[in-house]
Coordinates of N, CA, C and O in Angstrom, one line a residue:
M1 N 15.6 6.7 12.7 CA 14.3 5.3 12.2 C 14.4 4.7 13.4 O 15.7 4.3 13.6
A2 N 13.4 4.2 13.7 CA 13.3 3.3 15.1 C 14.3 2.0 14.8 O 14.0 1.5 13.7
A3 N 14.8 1.3 15.7 CA 15.5 0.2 15.4 C 14.0 -0.9 15.3 O 13.2 -1.0 15.9
R4 N 14.5 -2.2 14.5 CA 13.5 -3.0 14.3 C 13.7 -4.4 14.7 O 15.1 -4.6 14.7
P5 N 12.6 -4.9 15.3 CA 13.2 -6.2 15.9 C 13.6 -7.2 15.0 O 13.3 -7.3 14.3
R6 N 14.2 -8.3 15.5 CA 14.7 -9.2 14.7 C 13.3 -10.1 14.1 O 12.4 -10.3 14.9
I7 N 13.3 -10.3 13.1 CA 12.3 -11.2 12.2 C 12.6 -12.7 12.7 O 13.6 -13.5 12.1
P8 N 11.3 -13.1 13.2 CA 11.6 -14.6 13.8 C 11.7 -15.6 12.1 O 10.9 -14.8 11.2
S9 N 12.3 -16.4 12.2 CA 12.8 -17.3 10.9 C 11.2 -17.9 10.6 O 11.2 -18.2 9.3
S10 N 10.5 -18.2 11.3 CA 9.0 -18.6 11.2 C 8.2 -17.9 10.1 O 6.8 -18.1 9.8
D11 N 8.3 -16.5 10.2 CA 7.8 -15.7 9.4 C 7.5 -15.7 8.2 O 8.8 -16.1 7.1
S12 N 6.6 -15.5 7.4 CA 6.1 -16.0 6.1 C 7.1 -15.0 5.0 O 7.7 -13.9 5.6
F13 N 7.0 -15.3 3.8 CA 7.6 -14.6 2.9 C 7.2 -13.3 3.0 O 7.8 -12.4 2.6
E14 N 6.0 -12.7 2.7 CA 5.4 -11.3 2.6 C 5.6 -10.6 3.8 O 6.2 -9.6 3.4
W15 N 5.6 -11.2 4.8 CA 6.3 -10.5 6.2 C 7.9 -9.8 6.2 O 8.1 -8.8 6.3
Q16 N 8.4 -11.1 5.7 CA 9.9 -10.8 5.7 C 10.4 -9.4 4.1 O 11.2 -9.0 4.6
Q17 N 9.5 -10.0 3.2 CA 9.6 -8.7 2.1 C 9.0 -7.4 2.8 O 9.9 -6.4 2.7
V18 N 8.0 -7.3 3.5 CA 7.6 -5.7 3.8 C 8.7 -5.7 5.2 O 9.1 -4.4 4.9
W19 N 9.6 -6.4 5.7 CA 10.2 -5.8 7.0 C 11.4 -5.5 6.2 O 12.2 -4.4 7.2
K20 N 11.9 -5.9 5.4 CA 13.3 -5.5 4.6 C 12.9 -3.9 3.9 O 14.2 -3.6 3.6
A21 N 11.7 -3.6 3.6 CA 11.5 -2.4 2.8 C 12.3 -1.0 3.1 O 12.0 -0.9 4.7
P22 N 12.8 -0.5 2.7 CA 13.9 0.7 3.1 C 12.8 1.7 3.3 O 12.9 3.0 2.6
V23 N 11.9 1.7 4.2 CA 10.6 2.9 4.7 C 10.8 2.4 6.1 O 11.0 1.9 6.9
S24 N 10.2 4.0 6.7 CA 9.8 4.1 8.1 C 9.1 2.9 8.7 O 8.1 2.2 8.1
L25 N 8.9 2.7 9.8 CA 8.6 1.7 10.7 C 7.1 1.9 10.8 O 6.5 1.1 10.7
K26 N 6.4 3.2 10.9 CA 5.0 3.2 10.6 C 4.7 3.0 9.3 O 3.3 2.2 9.6
V27 N 5.1 2.9 8.4 CA 4.4 3.1 7.2 C 4.6 1.3 7.1 O 3.7 0.1 6.8
V28 N 5.8 0.4 7.6 CA 5.9 -0.9 7.5 C 5.1 -1.6 8.3 O 4.0 -2.6 8.1
T29 N 4.7 -1.1 9.2 CA 3.9 -1.5 10.7 C 2.3 -1.5 9.5 O 1.9 -2.6 9.9
T30 N 2.2 -0.1 8.8 CA 0.7 -0.5 8.2 C 0.6 -1.6 7.3 O -0.4 -2.1 7.4
A31 N 1.4 -1.9 6.9 CA 1.1 -3.0 5.8 C 1.3 -4.2 6.3 O 0.4 -5.1 6.0
W32 N 2.0 -4.4 7.6 CA 1.8 -5.4 8.4 C 0.7 -5.7 8.6 O -0.2 -6.8 8.8
K33 N 0.1 -4.7 9.2 CA -1.4 -4.9 9.9 C -2.6 -5.5 8.5 O -3.2 -5.7 9.1
V34 N -2.0 -4.5 7.3 CA -3.1 -5.1 6.7 C -2.7 -6.8 5.8 O -3.5 -7.4 6.1
L35 N -1.6 -7.5 6.0 CA -1.5 -8.2 5.6 C -1.7 -9.6 7.0 O -2.4 -10.4 6.7
K36 N -1.9 -8.9 8.0 CA -2.2 -9.6 9.3 C -4.1 -9.2 9.5 O -4.4 -10.2 10.9
Q37 N -4.5 -8.8 8.5 CA -5.8 -8.6 9.0 C -6.3 -7.7 10.3 O -7.4 -7.7 10.9
R38 N -5.2 -6.4 10.9 CA -5.5 -5.9 11.8 C -5.4 -4.5 11.9 O -5.4 -3.9 12.9
M39 N -6.0 -4.1 10.8 CA -6.5 -2.5 10.6 C -7.6 -2.3 11.4 O -8.4 -3.0 11.5
A40 N -7.4 -0.7 12.0 CA -8.7 -0.6 12.5 C -9.6 -0.3 11.6 O -10.3 1.0 11.6
T41 N -10.0 -0.9 10.4 CA -11.4 -0.8 9.7 C -12.7 -1.2 10.5 O -12.5 -1.6 11.4
C42 N -13.9 -0.4 9.6 CA -14.7 -0.2 10.5 C -15.0 -1.8 10.8 O -15.6 -2.2 12.1
D43 N -15.3 -2.7 10.0 CA -15.6 -4.0 10.6 C -14.5 -5.0 11.6 O -15.2 -5.4 12.6
N44 N -13.4 -4.8 11.5 CA -12.6 -4.8 12.8 C -12.9 -4.1 14.1 O -12.9 -4.8 15.1
L45 N -13.4 -2.8 14.1 CA -13.6 -2.4 15.3 C -15.2 -2.7 15.8 O -15.3 -2.9 17.0
Q46 N -16.1 -3.0 15.1 CA -16.9 -3.7 15.0 C -17.0 -4.9 16.3 O -17.7 -5.6 16.8
R47 N -15.9 -5.6 15.3 CA -15.4 -7.1 16.0 C -15.2 -6.9 17.6 O -15.3 -7.9 18.4
R48 N -14.1 -6.0 17.7 CA -14.0 -5.6 19.1 C -14.9 -4.7 19.9 O -14.7 -4.3 20.9
Q49 N -16.1 -4.7 19.5 CA -17.2 -4.2 20.2 C -17.3 -2.6 20.3 O -17.4 -2.2 21.4
V50 N -16.4 -2.2 19.1 CA -16.5 -0.5 18.8 C -17.7 -0.2 18.4 O -17.9 -0.3 17.9
L51 N -18.4 0.6 19.2 CA -19.8 0.9 18.7 C -19.6 1.6 17.3 O -19.1 2.9 17.5
I52 N -20.0 1.5 16.3 CA -19.8 2.4 15.0 C -21.5 2.3 14.4 O -22.0 1.2 14.1
S53 N -21.9 3.3 14.1 CA -23.2 3.1 13.5 C -23.2 3.0 11.8 O -22.1 2.8 11.2
S54 N -24.4 2.5 11.5 CA -24.2 1.5 10.1 C -23.5 2.8 9.1 O -23.1 2.2 7.8
S55 N -24.2 3.8 9.0 CA -23.7 5.3 8.3 C -22.0 4.9 8.4 O -21.5 5.5 7.2
E56 N -21.4 5.0 9.7 CA -20.1 5.3 9.3 C -19.2 4.3 9.5 O -18.1 4.1 8.7
A57 N -20.1 2.6 9.2 CA -19.5 1.7 9.0 C -18.9 1.2 7.4 O -18.3 0.5 7.0
R58 N -19.7 2.4 6.8 CA -19.7 2.5 5.1 C -18.2 2.6 5.2 O -17.8 3.8 5.3
C59 N -17.7 2.3 3.6 CA -16.3 2.5 2.9 C -16.3 4.1 2.6 O -17.2 4.9 2.4
T60 N -15.5 4.8 3.5 CA -15.6 6.4 3.1 C -15.1 6.7 2.1 O -15.7 8.0 1.3
L61 N -14.5 5.8 1.2 CA -14.4 6.3 -0.4 C -15.5 6.2 -1.4 O -15.6 7.1 -2.0
C62 N -15.7 5.0 -1.3 CA -17.1 4.9 -2.3 C -18.2 5.2 -1.5 O -19.3 5.2 -2.3
K63 N -18.5 5.1 -0.5 CA -19.6 4.9 0.2 C -20.8 4.0 0.0 O -22.1 4.0 0.3
L64 N -20.6 2.8 -0.7 CA -21.2 1.5 -0.9 C -21.4 0.5 -0.2 O -22.7 0.0 0.3
N65 N -19.8 0.0 0.3 CA -20.1 -1.2 1.1 C -19.5 -0.9 2.4 O -18.9 0.2 2.7
E66 N -19.5 -2.1 3.5 CA -19.3 -1.8 4.4 C -17.5 -1.8 4.2 O -16.7 -2.4 3.7
E67 N -17.0 -1.3 5.4 CA -15.7 -0.8 5.2 C -14.7 -2.2 5.7 O -15.1 -2.1 6.8
S68 N -14.0 -3.1 5.3 CA -13.1 -4.1 5.2 C -11.8 -3.9 4.8 O -11.8 -2.4 4.0
I69 N -10.9 -4.3 5.8 CA -9.4 -4.3 4.7 C -9.7 -4.8 3.2 O -9.1 -4.1 2.4
E70 N -10.0 -6.0 3.0 CA -10.1 -6.1 1.5 C -11.4 -5.3 0.6 O -10.4 -4.7 -0.2
H71 N -12.1 -4.6 1.2 CA -12.7 -3.7 0.4 C -12.0 -2.2 0.1 O -11.7 -2.2 -1.0
L72 N -11.5 -2.0 1.7 CA -10.9 -0.4 1.3 C -9.6 -0.2 0.4 O -9.4 0.2 -0.3
F73 N -9.0 -1.5 0.6 CA -7.8 -1.5 -0.1 C -7.5 -2.3 -1.7 O -6.7 -2.3 -2.3
F74 N -8.6 -3.2 -1.8 CA -8.3 -4.1 -3.0 C -9.7 -4.1 -3.6 O -9.7 -4.5 -5.2
D75 N -10.9 -4.0 -3.0 CA -12.6 -3.8 -3.9 C -13.0 -2.9 -4.0 O -13.6 -2.7 -5.1
C76 N -12.7 -1.9 -3.5 CA -13.3 -0.6 -3.6 C -13.2 -0.1 -4.9 O -12.1 0.1 -5.4
Q77 N -14.0 0.6 -5.9 CA -13.5 0.8 -7.0 C -12.7 2.1 -6.9 O -11.8 2.1 -7.7
K78 N -12.6 2.8 -5.8 CA -11.4 4.2 -5.9 C -10.1 3.0 -5.7 O -9.2 3.6 -6.4
A79 N -9.9 2.1 -5.0 CA -9.2 1.5 -4.7 C -8.2 0.8 -6.1 O -7.3 1.0 -6.3
V80 N -9.4 0.0 -6.4 CA -9.0 -0.6 -7.7 C -8.5 0.6 -9.0 O -7.6 0.4 -10.0
E81 N -8.6 1.8 -9.1 CA -8.5 2.7 -9.9 C -7.3 2.8 -9.6 O -6.1 3.1 -10.7
I82 N -6.7 3.3 -8.9 CA -5.3 3.2 -8.2 C -4.6 2.3 -8.6 O -3.1 2.5 -8.7
W83 N -4.5 1.3 -8.2 CA -3.8 0.2 -8.7 C -3.6 -0.2 -9.8 O -2.6 -0.5 -10.5
N84 N -4.8 0.0 -10.2 CA -4.7 -0.1 -12.1 C -3.8 1.0 -12.9 O -2.8 0.7 -13.7
E85 N -3.8 2.2 -12.0 CA -3.1 3.3 -12.6 C -1.7 2.9 -12.4 O -0.8 3.1 -12.9
I86 N -1.2 2.8 -11.2 CA 0.1 2.2 -10.8 C 0.4 1.2 -11.5 O 1.8 0.6 -12.2
L87 N -0.3 0.0 -12.1 CA 0.4 -1.2 -12.8 C 0.4 -0.3 -14.2 O 1.4 -0.7 -15.1
I88 N -0.6 0.6 -14.7 CA 0.3 1.0 -16.2 C 1.7 1.8 -15.9 O 2.6 1.7 -16.8
W89 N 1.7 2.3 -14.8 CA 2.8 3.2 -14.5 C 4.0 2.5 -14.5 O 5.1 2.6 -15.0
I90 N 4.0 1.2 -14.0 CA 5.0 0.0 -13.9 C 5.1 -0.5 -15.3 O 6.2 -1.5 -15.2
G91 N 4.4 -0.7 -15.8 CA 4.2 -1.2 -17.2 C 4.0 -2.9 -17.0 O 4.3 -3.6 -17.7
K92 N 3.1 -3.2 -16.1 CA 2.6 -4.4 -16.3 C 1.1 -4.6 -16.2 O 0.2 -3.7 -15.9
L93 N 0.6 -6.0 -16.5 CA -0.7 -6.4 -16.0 C -1.1 -7.5 -15.1 O -0.1 -8.2 -15.0
A94 N -2.1 -7.3 -14.5 CA -2.1 -8.3 -13.3 C -3.9 -8.3 -12.9 O -4.6 -7.3 -13.3
V95 N -4.3 -9.6 -12.2 CA -5.6 -9.5 -12.1 C -5.6 -8.7 -10.4 O -4.8 -9.4 -9.9
N96 N -6.6 -8.6 -10.1 CA -6.6 -7.9 -9.1 C -6.8 -9.3 -7.8 O -8.7 -9.7 -8.0
H97 N -6.4 -9.3 -7.0 CA -6.8 -10.4 -6.0 C -7.6 -9.7 -4.8 O -7.2 -8.4 -4.5
H98 N -8.2 -10.1 -4.2 CA -8.9 -9.6 -3.2 C -9.0 -10.1 -1.7 O -9.4 -9.2 -0.6
T99 N -7.8 -10.5 -1.2 CA -7.1 -10.4 -0.3 C -5.8 -9.8 -0.1 O -5.1 -10.1 -1.1
A100 N -5.4 -9.7 1.2 CA -4.1 -9.0 1.2 C -2.8 -9.5 0.8 O -2.2 -9.3 0.1
K101 N -3.0 -10.9 1.4 CA -2.0 -11.6 1.2 C -1.9 -11.9 -0.3 O -0.6 -12.2 -1.0
D102 N -2.9 -12.4 -1.2 CA -2.7 -12.9 -2.4 C -2.3 -11.7 -2.9 O -1.5 -11.7 -4.3
H103 N -2.6 -10.4 -3.0 CA -2.7 -9.3 -3.7 C -1.2 -8.9 -3.9 O -0.4 -8.8 -4.5
F104 N -0.7 -9.1 -2.5 CA 0.8 -8.9 -2.4 C 1.5 -9.8 -3.1 O 2.5 -9.7 -3.9
L105 N 1.5 -10.8 -2.9 CA 2.5 -12.2 -3.4 C 2.1 -12.2 -5.0 O 3.0 -12.0 -5.8
A106 N 0.9 -11.7 -5.7 CA 1.2 -11.6 -7.3 C 1.5 -10.3 -7.5 O 2.2 -10.3 -8.7
F107 N 1.3 -9.0 -6.8 CA 2.1 -7.5 -7.1 C 3.4 -8.0 -7.0 O 4.0 -7.4 -8.1
T108 N 3.8 -8.4 -5.9 CA 5.6 -8.9 -5.9 C 5.9 -9.7 -6.9 O 6.9 -9.3 -6.9
N109 N 5.4 -10.0 -7.4 CA 5.7 -11.2 -8.4 C 5.7 -11.1 -10.0 O 5.6 -12.0 -10.6
L110 N 5.1 -9.5 -10.1 CA 4.9 -9.2 -11.2 C 6.0 -8.9 -12.3 O 6.5 -9.1 -13.3
G111 N 7.6 -9.2 -11.5 CA 8.8 -8.6 -12.1 C 9.8 -9.7 -12.1 O 9.1 -10.9 -11.5
R112 N 10.7 -9.2 -12.3 CA 12.0 -10.7 -11.9 C 12.2 -10.6 -10.7 O 11.8 -9.7 -10.2
K113 N 13.2 -11.3 -10.1 CA 13.7 -11.5 -8.8 C 14.2 -10.2 -8.5 O 14.0 -10.0 -7.2
E114 N 15.0 -9.7 -8.8 CA 15.5 -8.4 -8.8 C 14.6 -7.2 -8.6 O 14.9 -6.2 -8.2
D115 N 13.2 -7.4 -9.4 CA 12.2 -6.2 -8.8 C 11.6 -6.2 -7.7 O 10.8 -5.5 -7.4
I116 N 11.8 -7.3 -7.0 CA 10.7 -7.8 -5.5 C 11.1 -6.7 -4.8 O 10.0 -5.9 -4.2
S117 N 12.1 -6.0 -4.7 CA 12.1 -5.2 -3.2 C 11.5 -3.8 -3.7 O 10.7 -3.3 -2.8
F118 N 11.9 -3.5 -4.9 CA 11.1 -2.1 -5.9 C 9.5 -2.7 -5.8 O 8.7 -1.5 -4.9
L119 N 8.9 -3.5 -6.1 CA 7.5 -4.1 -6.2 C 7.0 -3.6 -4.9 O 5.7 -3.8 -4.3
T120 N 7.7 -4.4 -4.1 CA 7.2 -4.5 -2.6 C 7.2 -3.0 -1.9 O 6.3 -2.9 -1.3
C121 N 8.0 -2.0 -2.2 CA 8.2 -0.7 -2.1 C 6.5 -0.1 -2.3 O 6.2 1.1 -2.1
V122 N 6.6 -0.5 -3.8 CA 5.5 0.1 -4.9 C 4.3 -0.3 -3.5 O 3.2 0.8 -3.5
W123 N 3.8 -1.6 -3.6 CA 2.9 -2.1 -2.5 C 2.5 -1.6 -1.4 O 1.5 -1.0 -1.4
I124 N 3.5 -1.4 -0.8 CA 3.6 -0.6 0.9 C 3.0 0.7 0.5 O 2.3 1.3 1.3
C125 N 3.8 1.5 -0.5 CA 3.5 2.9 -0.6 C 2.0 2.9 -1.0 O 1.2 3.9 -0.4
T126 N 1.5 2.2 -1.8 CA 0.3 2.2 -2.7 C -0.9 1.8 -1.1 O -2.0 2.9 -0.7
I127 N -0.6 1.1 -0.3 CA -1.6 1.0 1.2 C -1.4 1.9 2.0 O -2.2 2.3 2.5
W128 N -0.1 2.2 2.0 CA 0.2 3.7 2.9 C -0.6 4.9 2.5 O -1.6 5.3 3.3
C129 N -1.3 5.2 1.5 CA -1.5 6.4 1.2 C -2.7 6.1 0.6 O -3.4 6.9 1.0
L130 N -3.2 5.0 0.5 CA -4.7 4.9 0.6 C -5.3 4.7 2.1 O -6.4 5.1 2.2
W131 N -4.4 4.4 3.1 CA -5.1 4.6 4.4 C -5.1 5.7 4.9 O -5.9 6.2 5.4
K132 N -3.9 6.5 4.5 CA -4.0 8.3 4.8 C -5.0 9.1 3.9 O -5.8 9.6 4.6
L133 N -5.4 8.6 2.8 CA -6.5 9.1 2.1 C -7.9 8.7 2.8 O -8.6 10.0 3.3
R134 N -8.2 7.3 3.2 CA -9.0 7.3 4.0 C -9.2 8.0 5.3 O -10.5 8.6 5.7
N135 N -8.2 8.1 6.1 CA -8.4 8.8 7.4 C -8.7 10.3 7.2 O -9.3 10.8 8.0
G136 N -7.7 10.8 5.9 CA -8.3 12.1 5.6 C -9.6 12.6 5.2 O -10.4 13.8 5.6
C137 N -10.0 11.6 4.4 CA -11.4 11.6 4.3 C -12.7 11.8 5.1 O -13.8 12.5 5.4
K138 N -11.9 10.6 6.1 CA -13.1 10.3 7.1 C -12.9 11.6 8.5 O -14.3 11.5 8.8
F139 N -11.6 11.9 8.5 CA -12.1 12.6 9.8 C -11.4 14.4 9.3 O -11.7 15.1 10.1
N140 N -11.0 14.2 8.3 CA -10.8 15.8 7.6 C -11.4 16.3 6.6 O -11.1 17.2 5.8
Q141 N -12.5 15.6 6.2 CA -13.5 16.2 5.0 C -12.6 16.5 3.7 O -12.8 17.1 3.0
E142 N -11.5 15.6 3.8 CA -10.6 15.6 2.5 C -11.5 15.1 1.2 O -12.2 14.2 1.5
L143 N -11.2 15.5 0.1 CA -11.4 15.2 -1.1 C -11.3 13.9 -1.9 O -9.8 14.1 -2.1
W144 N -11.5 13.1 -2.4 CA -11.0 12.0 -3.3 C -10.5 12.4 -4.6 O -11.1 13.1 -4.9
S145 N -9.1 12.3 -5.1 CA -8.6 12.8 -6.3 C -7.4 11.5 -6.5 O -6.7 11.4 -6.0
K146 N -8.2 10.7 -7.7 CA -7.2 10.1 -7.7 C -5.9 10.8 -8.7 O -4.5 10.0 -8.1
D147 N -6.1 11.8 -9.4 CA -4.6 11.9 -9.9 C -3.6 12.8 -8.6 O -2.3 12.3 -8.7
K148 N -4.3 13.1 -7.6 CA -3.4 13.4 -6.4 C -3.1 12.1 -5.9 O -1.7 12.2 -5.3
M149 N -3.6 11.0 -5.6 CA -2.9 9.9 -4.9 C -2.1 9.3 -5.8 O -1.3 9.0 -5.3
I150 N -2.1 9.5 -7.1 CA -1.1 8.9 -7.8 C 0.5 9.8 -7.9 O 1.5 9.1 -7.5
A151 N 0.2 11.0 -7.5 CA 1.4 11.8 -7.7 C 1.9 11.8 -6.1 O 2.8 11.7 -6.1
E152 N 1.0 11.4 -5.4 CA 2.1 11.4 -3.7 C 2.4 10.0 -3.8 O 3.4 9.8 -3.1
I153 N 2.1 8.5 -4.4 CA 2.6 7.7 -4.3 C 3.7 7.7 -4.9 O 5.0 7.1 -4.8
K154 N 3.8 8.2 -6.1 CA 5.2 8.4 -7.0 C 6.2 8.9 -6.3 O 7.6 9.1 -6.2
S155 N 5.8 10.2 -5.7 CA 6.6 11.2 -4.8 C 7.5 10.1 -3.6 O 8.2 10.7 -3.6
R156 N 6.7 9.7 -3.1 CA 7.0 9.0 -2.0 C 7.6 7.9 -2.1 O 9.1 7.7 -1.5
L157 N 7.7 7.3 -3.2 CA 8.5 6.2 -3.7 C 9.7 6.7 -4.3 O 10.9 6.1 -4.0
W158 N 9.9 7.9 -4.9 CA 11.1 8.7 -5.6 C 12.0 8.9 -4.3 O 12.9 8.7 -4.3
S159 N 11.3 9.7 -3.2 CA 12.0 10.1 -1.9 C 12.6 8.9 -1.2 O 13.6 8.8 -0.8
W160 N 11.8 7.8 -0.9 CA 12.3 6.4 -0.5 C 13.6 6.3 -1.3 O 14.7 5.6 -0.5
R161 N 13.3 6.3 -2.7 CA 14.6 5.1 -3.4 C 16.0 6.5 -3.2 O 17.0 6.1 -3.3
M162 N 15.4 7.6 -3.5 CA 16.6 8.6 -3.4 C 17.6 8.3 -2.0 O 18.7 8.6 -2.0
A163 N 16.4 8.3 -1.0 CA 17.1 8.5 0.5 C 17.8 6.9 0.7 O 18.8 6.8 1.7
F164 N 17.5 5.8 0.1 CA 17.8 4.6 0.7 C 18.5 3.2 -0.2 O 19.1 2.8 -0.1
D165 N 18.4 4.2 -1.9 CA 19.2 3.8 -2.8 C 20.2 4.1 -3.3 O 20.1 4.8 -4.4
F166 N 21.4 3.6 -2.8 CA 22.9 4.5 -3.1 C 23.5 3.9 -4.3 O 24.3 4.6 -5.2
K167 N 22.7 2.6 -4.7 CA 23.6 2.0 -6.0 C 22.7 2.9 -7.4 O 23.3 2.5 -8.3
T168 N 21.7 2.8 -7.3 CA 21.1 3.2 -8.8 C 21.3 4.9 -8.9 O 21.7 5.4 -8.3
P169 N 21.4 4.8 -10.0 CA 21.8 6.3 -10.5 C 20.6 7.0 -10.5 O 19.9 6.9 -11.0
A170 N 20.8 8.6 -9.8 CA 19.4 9.2 -9.8 C 19.1 9.7 -11.3 O 19.8 9.6 -12.2
T171 N 17.8 9.1 -11.3 CA 17.0 9.6 -12.5 C 16.1 11.2 -12.2 O 16.2 11.5 -11.1
V172 N 15.8 11.7 -13.3 CA 15.0 12.7 -13.2 C 13.6 12.6 -12.6 O 13.2 11.4 -13.3
F173 N 13.3 13.3 -11.7 CA 12.3 13.0 -11.7 C 10.8 13.2 -12.5 O 10.1 12.1 -12.3
R174 N 11.0 13.8 -13.3 CA 9.9 13.9 -14.4 C 10.0 12.4 -15.0 O 8.9 11.8 -15.4
R175 N 11.1 12.0 -15.3 CA 11.3 10.8 -16.3 C 10.6 9.8 -15.1 O 10.1 8.8 -15.8
W176 N 10.7 9.7 -14.2 CA 10.6 8.5 -13.0 C 9.1 8.3 -12.8 O 8.2 7.3 -13.1
C177 N 8.2 9.5 -13.1 CA 6.8 9.6 -13.0 C 6.5 9.5 -14.1 O 5.2 8.7 -14.4
A178 N 7.2 9.6 -15.0 CA 6.3 9.1 -16.8 C 6.2 7.6 -16.7 O 5.2 6.8 -17.0
A179 N 7.2 7.0 -16.3 CA 7.4 5.6 -16.2 C 8.3 4.8 -15.2 O 9.3 5.6 -15.3
A180 N 8.1 3.9 -14.6 CA 9.0 3.2 -13.4 C 10.0 2.5 -14.0 O 9.5 1.6 -15.0
N181 N 11.2 2.4 -13.5 CA 11.8 1.8 -14.5 C 12.7 0.5 -13.1 O 13.0 1.0 -12.6
L182 N 11.6 -0.7 -13.7 CA 12.3 -1.9 -12.8 C 13.9 -2.2 -13.1 O 14.3 -1.9 -13.9
S183 N 14.3 -2.7 -11.9 CA 15.9 -2.9 -11.7 C 16.6 -1.7 -12.1 O 17.2 -2.0 -12.7
G184 N 16.4 -0.8 -11.6 CA 17.1 0.6 -11.7 C 16.4 1.8 -12.2 O 16.2 2.3 -12.2

């Protein structure tokens, strides 16, 4: 893993939480770009005067709205389905927020203080998997599958946990997939 630069003390809570997450630099960078509104979504590319046809500017997942960070990650019906499944998996209820920062802060505050690190990883992983799915659908003609997405998110979180969390006892993967265990 590449060395991470020092976090300036003036950076916001969400950035510091994302930066501390035990995941690869490219995954952290993707989450940071979402929080800072810097992802290469169609609306951002158009603002940078990259020519995109109106049909290409539509959300790759639902094909209904213009692709923006807010739509792709939080408002698209496909993304909402994923977030709802993740909430069921971790045993929480939440209101869907429509901006990255509000969504992040609400999601990571669903549990106790000791759950924030895990919830941050879940949020980052879901963002990463949605971005990968978007790119797979847009450039490789992959097909949307909610079940495949949920399985990938759980699998990635499991591997990150096993790689970086040495304090928690190992859990059987099937039990992990059935219900996330916050704080341990």
